[in-house]
Coordinates of C-alpha atoms and ligand atoms in Angstrom, one line a residue:
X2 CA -41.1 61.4 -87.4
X3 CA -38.4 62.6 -89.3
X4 CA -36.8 60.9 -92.7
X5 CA -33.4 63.0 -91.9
X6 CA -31.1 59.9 -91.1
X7 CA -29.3 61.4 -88.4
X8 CA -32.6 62.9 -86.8
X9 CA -34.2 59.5 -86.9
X10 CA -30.9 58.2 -84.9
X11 CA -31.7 60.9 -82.3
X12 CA -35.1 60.0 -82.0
X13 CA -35.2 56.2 -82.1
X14 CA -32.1 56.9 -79.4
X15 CA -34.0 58.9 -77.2
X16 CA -37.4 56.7 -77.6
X17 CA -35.1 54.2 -76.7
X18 CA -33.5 55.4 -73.6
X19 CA -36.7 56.7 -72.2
X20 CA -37.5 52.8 -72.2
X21 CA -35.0 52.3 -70.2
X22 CA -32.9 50.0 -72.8
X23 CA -29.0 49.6 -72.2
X24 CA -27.8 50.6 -75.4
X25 CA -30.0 53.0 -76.7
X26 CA -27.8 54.3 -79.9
X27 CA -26.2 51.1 -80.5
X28 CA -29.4 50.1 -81.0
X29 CA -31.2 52.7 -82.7
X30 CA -27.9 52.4 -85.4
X31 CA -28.1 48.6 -85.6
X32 CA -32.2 48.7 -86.4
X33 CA -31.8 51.1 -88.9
X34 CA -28.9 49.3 -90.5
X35 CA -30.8 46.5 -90.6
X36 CA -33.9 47.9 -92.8
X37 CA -31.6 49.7 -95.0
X38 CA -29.2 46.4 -94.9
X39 CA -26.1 48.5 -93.9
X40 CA -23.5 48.0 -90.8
X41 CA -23.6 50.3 -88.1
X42 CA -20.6 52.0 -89.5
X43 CA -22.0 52.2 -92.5
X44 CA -25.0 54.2 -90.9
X45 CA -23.0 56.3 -88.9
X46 CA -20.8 57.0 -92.2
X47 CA -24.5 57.7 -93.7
X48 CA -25.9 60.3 -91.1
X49 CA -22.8 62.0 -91.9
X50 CA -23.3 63.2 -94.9
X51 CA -27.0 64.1 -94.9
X52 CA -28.6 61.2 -96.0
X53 CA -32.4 60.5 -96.3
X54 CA -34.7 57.8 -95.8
X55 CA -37.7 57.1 -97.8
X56 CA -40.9 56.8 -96.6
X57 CA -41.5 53.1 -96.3
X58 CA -38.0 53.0 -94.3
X59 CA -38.3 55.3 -92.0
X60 CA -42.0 53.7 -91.2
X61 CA -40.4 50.3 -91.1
X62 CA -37.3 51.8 -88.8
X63 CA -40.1 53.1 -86.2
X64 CA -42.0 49.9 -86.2
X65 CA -38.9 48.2 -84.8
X66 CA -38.1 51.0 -82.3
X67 CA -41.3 50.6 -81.0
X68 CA -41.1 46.9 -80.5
X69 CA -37.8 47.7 -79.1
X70 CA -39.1 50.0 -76.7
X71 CA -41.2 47.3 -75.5
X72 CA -38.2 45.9 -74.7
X73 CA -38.4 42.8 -77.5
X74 CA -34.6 41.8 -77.9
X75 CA -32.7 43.5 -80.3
X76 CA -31.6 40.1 -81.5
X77 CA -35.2 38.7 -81.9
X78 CA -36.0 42.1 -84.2
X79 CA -33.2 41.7 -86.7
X80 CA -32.6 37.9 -86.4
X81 CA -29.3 37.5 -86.2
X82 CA -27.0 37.3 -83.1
X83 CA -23.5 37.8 -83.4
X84 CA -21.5 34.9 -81.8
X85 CA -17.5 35.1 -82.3
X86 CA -16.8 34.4 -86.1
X87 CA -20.5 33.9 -86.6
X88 CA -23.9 35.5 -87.5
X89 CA -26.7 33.6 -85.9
X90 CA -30.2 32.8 -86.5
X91 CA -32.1 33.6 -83.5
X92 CA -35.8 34.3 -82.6
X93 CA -38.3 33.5 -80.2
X94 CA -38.0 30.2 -78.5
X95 CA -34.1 30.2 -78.1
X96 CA -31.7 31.4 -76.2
X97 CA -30.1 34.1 -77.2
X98 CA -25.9 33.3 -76.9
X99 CA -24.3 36.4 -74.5
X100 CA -20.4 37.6 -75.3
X101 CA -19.5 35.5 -72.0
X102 CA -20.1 32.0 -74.0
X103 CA -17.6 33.2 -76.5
X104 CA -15.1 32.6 -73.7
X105 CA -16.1 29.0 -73.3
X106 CA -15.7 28.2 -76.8
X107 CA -12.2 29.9 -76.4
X108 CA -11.4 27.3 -74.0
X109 CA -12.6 24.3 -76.0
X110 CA -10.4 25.5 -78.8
X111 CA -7.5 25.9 -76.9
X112 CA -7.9 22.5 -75.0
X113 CA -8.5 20.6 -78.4
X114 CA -5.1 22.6 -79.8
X115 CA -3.0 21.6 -76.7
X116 CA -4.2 18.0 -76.0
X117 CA -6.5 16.9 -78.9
X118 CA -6.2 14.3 -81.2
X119 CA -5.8 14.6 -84.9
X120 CA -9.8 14.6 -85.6
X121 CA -11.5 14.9 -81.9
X122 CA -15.1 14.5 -81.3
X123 CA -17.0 17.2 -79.1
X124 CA -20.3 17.2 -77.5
X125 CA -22.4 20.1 -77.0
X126 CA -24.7 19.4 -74.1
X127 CA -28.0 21.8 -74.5
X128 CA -27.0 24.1 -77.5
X129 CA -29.7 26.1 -78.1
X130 CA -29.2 28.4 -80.9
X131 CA -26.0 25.8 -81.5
X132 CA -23.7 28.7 -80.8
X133 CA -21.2 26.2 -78.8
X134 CA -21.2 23.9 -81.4
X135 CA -21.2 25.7 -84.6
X136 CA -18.2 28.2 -83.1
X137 CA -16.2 24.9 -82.0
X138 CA -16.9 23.7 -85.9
X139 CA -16.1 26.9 -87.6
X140 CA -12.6 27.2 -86.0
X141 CA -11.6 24.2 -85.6
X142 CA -12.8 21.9 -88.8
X143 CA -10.8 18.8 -87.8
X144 CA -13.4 18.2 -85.3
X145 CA -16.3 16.2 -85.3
X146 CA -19.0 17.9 -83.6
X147 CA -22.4 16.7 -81.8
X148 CA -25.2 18.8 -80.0
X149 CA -28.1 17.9 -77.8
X150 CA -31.1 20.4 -77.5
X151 CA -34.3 18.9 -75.9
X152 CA -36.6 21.9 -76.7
X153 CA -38.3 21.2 -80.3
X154 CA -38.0 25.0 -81.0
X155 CA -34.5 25.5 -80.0
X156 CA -33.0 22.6 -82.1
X157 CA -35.5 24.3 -85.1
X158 CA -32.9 27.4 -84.9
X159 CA -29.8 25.0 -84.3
X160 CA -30.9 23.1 -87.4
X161 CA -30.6 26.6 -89.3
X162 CA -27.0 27.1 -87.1
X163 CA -25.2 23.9 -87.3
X164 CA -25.9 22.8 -90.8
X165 CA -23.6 24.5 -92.8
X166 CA -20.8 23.7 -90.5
X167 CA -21.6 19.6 -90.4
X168 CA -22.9 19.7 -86.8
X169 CA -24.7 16.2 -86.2
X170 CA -28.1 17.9 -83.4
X171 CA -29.5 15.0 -81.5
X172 CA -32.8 15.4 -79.9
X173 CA -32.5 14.3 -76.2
X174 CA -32.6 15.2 -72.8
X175 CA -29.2 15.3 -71.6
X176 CA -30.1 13.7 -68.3
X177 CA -30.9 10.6 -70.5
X178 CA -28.2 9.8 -73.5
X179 CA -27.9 7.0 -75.5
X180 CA -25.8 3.9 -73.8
X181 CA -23.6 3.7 -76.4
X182 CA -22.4 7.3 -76.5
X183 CA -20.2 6.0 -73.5
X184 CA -16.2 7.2 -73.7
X185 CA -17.2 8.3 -76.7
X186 CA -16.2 11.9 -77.0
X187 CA -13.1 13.6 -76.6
X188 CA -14.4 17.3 -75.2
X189 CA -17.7 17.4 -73.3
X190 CA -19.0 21.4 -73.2
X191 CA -22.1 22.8 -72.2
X192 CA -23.6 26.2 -71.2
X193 CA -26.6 24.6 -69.4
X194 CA -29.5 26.4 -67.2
X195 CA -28.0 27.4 -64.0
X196 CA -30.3 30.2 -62.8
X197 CA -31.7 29.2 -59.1
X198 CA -35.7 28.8 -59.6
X199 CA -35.7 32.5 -56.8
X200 CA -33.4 34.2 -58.8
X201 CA -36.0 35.5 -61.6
X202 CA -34.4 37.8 -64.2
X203 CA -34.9 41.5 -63.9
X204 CA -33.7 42.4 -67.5
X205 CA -37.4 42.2 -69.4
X206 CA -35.7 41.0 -72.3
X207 CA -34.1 37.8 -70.9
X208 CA -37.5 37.5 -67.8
X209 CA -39.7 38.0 -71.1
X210 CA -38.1 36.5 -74.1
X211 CA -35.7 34.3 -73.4
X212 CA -37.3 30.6 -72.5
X213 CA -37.4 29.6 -69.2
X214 CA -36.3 25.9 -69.9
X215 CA -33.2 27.6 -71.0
X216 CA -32.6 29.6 -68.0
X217 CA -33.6 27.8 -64.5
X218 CA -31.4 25.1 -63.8
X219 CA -33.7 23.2 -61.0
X220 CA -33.6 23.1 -57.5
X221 CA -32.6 26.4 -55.2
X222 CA -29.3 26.7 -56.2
X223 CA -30.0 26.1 -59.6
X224 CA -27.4 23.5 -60.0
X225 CA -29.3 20.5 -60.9
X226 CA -29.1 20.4 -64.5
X227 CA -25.1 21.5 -64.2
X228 CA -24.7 18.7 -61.9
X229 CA -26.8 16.5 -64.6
X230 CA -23.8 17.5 -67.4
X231 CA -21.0 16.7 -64.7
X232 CA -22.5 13.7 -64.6
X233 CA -23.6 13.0 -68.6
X234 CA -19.8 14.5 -68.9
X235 CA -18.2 11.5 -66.3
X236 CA -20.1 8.4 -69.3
X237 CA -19.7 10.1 -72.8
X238 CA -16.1 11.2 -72.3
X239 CA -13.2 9.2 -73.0
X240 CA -10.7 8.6 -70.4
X241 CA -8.6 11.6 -70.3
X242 CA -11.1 13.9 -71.8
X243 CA -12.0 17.2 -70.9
X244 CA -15.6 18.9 -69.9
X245 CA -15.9 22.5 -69.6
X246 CA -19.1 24.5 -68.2
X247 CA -20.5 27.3 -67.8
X248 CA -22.0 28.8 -64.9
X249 CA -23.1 32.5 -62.5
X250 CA -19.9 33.8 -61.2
X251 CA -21.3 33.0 -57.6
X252 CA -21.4 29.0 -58.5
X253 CA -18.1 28.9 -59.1
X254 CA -16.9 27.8 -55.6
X255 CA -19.8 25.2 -55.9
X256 CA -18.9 23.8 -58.8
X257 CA -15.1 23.9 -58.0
X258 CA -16.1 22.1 -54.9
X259 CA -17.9 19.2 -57.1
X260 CA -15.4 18.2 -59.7
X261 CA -12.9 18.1 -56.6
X262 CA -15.0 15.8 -54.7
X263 CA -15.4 13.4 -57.3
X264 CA -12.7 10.7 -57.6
X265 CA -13.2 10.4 -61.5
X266 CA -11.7 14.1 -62.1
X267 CA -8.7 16.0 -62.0
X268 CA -7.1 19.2 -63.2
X269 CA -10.4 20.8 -61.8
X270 CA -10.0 24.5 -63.0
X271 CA -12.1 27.9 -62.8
X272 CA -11.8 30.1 -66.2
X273 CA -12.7 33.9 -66.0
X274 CA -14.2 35.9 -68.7
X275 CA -13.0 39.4 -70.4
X276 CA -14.6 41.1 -67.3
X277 CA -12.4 38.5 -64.4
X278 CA -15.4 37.2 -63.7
X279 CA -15.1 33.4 -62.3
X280 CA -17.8 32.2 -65.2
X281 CA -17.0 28.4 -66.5
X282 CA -15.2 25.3 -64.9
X283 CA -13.4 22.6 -66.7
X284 CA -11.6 19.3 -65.6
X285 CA -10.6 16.6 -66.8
X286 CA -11.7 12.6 -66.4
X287 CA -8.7 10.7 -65.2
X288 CA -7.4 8.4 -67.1
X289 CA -7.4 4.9 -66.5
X290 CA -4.5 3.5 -64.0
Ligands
SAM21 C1 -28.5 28.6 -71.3 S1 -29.1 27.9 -72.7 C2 -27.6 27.8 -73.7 C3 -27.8 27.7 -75.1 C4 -26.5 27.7 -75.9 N1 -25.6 26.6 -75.6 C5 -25.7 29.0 -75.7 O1 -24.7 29.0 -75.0 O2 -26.2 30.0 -76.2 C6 -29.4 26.2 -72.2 C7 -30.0 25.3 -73.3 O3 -30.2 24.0 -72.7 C8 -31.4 23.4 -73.2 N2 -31.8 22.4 -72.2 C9 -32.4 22.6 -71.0 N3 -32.7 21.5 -70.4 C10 -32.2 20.5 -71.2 C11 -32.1 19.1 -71.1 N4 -32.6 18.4 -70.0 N5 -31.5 18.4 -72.1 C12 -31.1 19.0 -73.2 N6 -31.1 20.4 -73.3 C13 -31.7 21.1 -72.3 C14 -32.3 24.6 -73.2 O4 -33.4 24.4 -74.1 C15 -31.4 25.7 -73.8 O5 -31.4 25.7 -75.2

């Protein structure tokens, strides 16, 4: 092991690659940034110009690259997850929020600056880390913002998330919300398990680390629980509300094909993410006649 800080890059890089992880430099730049508490520019700027590392850091840097290599999540190692304008706190038992929800959220915003009211509410139906939620509250503080997590160590890292931006987190299975949270909310969004129970992961990070409540979605076309928000989506949202979801690219037709067929929805409509890819669906509950 070397304490040369752009030698250790190399090293940690290669280890990394050899373990067949995606990112291998990114990675090896972010971990050691994150024992010496510098950016990855920052340690880029740093290997630059010859710097060292003592002892103790460059131990502490290979202890991570190791548990890296083992393909533990880079997010779960330095316990933060970047999520649009926000640094979350992540760790085992949550999900950890993927660039694709940041799309979702952009769609919320957008709907709540086109047809919200003054001070709309928004519900955010299984929120994990509270990504949805706490991105909806940071950019748009007029809103008043709920989330629903069932898993007791989820909600403890959306507890950590969603206080500092005023987030209310209620404890309940979305299949099974409270009777009087009827045409209550102006937005309805969710990011809820959709994986079909065949379909297992092959990235070890998400197969391994990421937990399987948050990632199966029931039955063979892993739907159920997306169906279950449609539904949760069709009492809880006021009459002329929006709901938007997300979901695999190859459920979009499905999903397209179930807001259409039922009589309380209109302006069904498929949103893509950076990459074009057909990833969330949002419609609207009709208003009453
Ligand atoms: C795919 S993760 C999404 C987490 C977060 N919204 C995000 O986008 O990063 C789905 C979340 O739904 C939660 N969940 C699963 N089944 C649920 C249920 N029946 N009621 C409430 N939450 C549920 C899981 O625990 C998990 O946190």
């Amino acid at each position: 092991m070397t304490n040369e800080l752009a030698g250790l890059i190399r090293q940690s890089a290669h280890q990394l690659a050899r373990a067949q992880v995606t990112s291998p430099q990114v990675d090896a730049e972010l971990l050691i940034g994150h024992v010496l508490g510098l950016s990855r520019g920052q340690v880029q700027a740093a290997a630059l110009t010859g710097r060292t590392l003592s002892e103790e850091s460059a131990a502490a840097v290979q202890t991570l690259v190791d548990e890296r290599a083992r393909r533990v999540p880079l997010q779960h190692l330095t316990g933060r997850a970047p999520f649009r304008t926000l640094e979350l706190h992540v760790g085992p038992g949550v999900f950890i929020p993927r660039p694709e929800t940041e799309q979702v959220v952009q769609v919320v915003l957008d709907r709540l600056a086109q047809h919200g009211p003054p001070r709309p509410s928004v519900l955010d139906l299984g929120t994990g880390s509270g990504a949805i939620a706490a991105a909806v509250a940071a950019e748009f503080p007029a809103a008043e913002v709920h989330a629903v997590e069932l898993s007791a160590e989820a909600a403890a890292w959306a507890e950590l998330n969603l206080g500092p931006h005023g987030v209310t987190l209620h404890r309940y299975d979305m299949r099974e919300l409270p009777e009087e949270w009827q045409a209550s909310f102006d937005v309805v969004v969710s990011n809820p398990p959709y994986i079909p129970a065949e379909a297992v992961p092959t990235e070890v990070e998400v197969r391994e680390h990421d937990p399987h409540l948050a990632l199966y979605g029931g039955g063979a076309d892993g739907l159920q629980l997306p169906r279950a928000v449609i539904n949760a989506a069709g009492r809880v949202l006021k009459p002329g509300g929006w709901f938007i979801i997300e979901h695999a690219e190859a459920q979009a037709a499905a999903l397209r094909q179930i807001c259409a067929a039922d009589p309380g929805l209109d302006e069904v409509t498929t949103h893509q993410d950076l990459t074009g890819r057909a990833r969330a669906t949002s419609a609207r509950l009709r208003s009453a006649a």
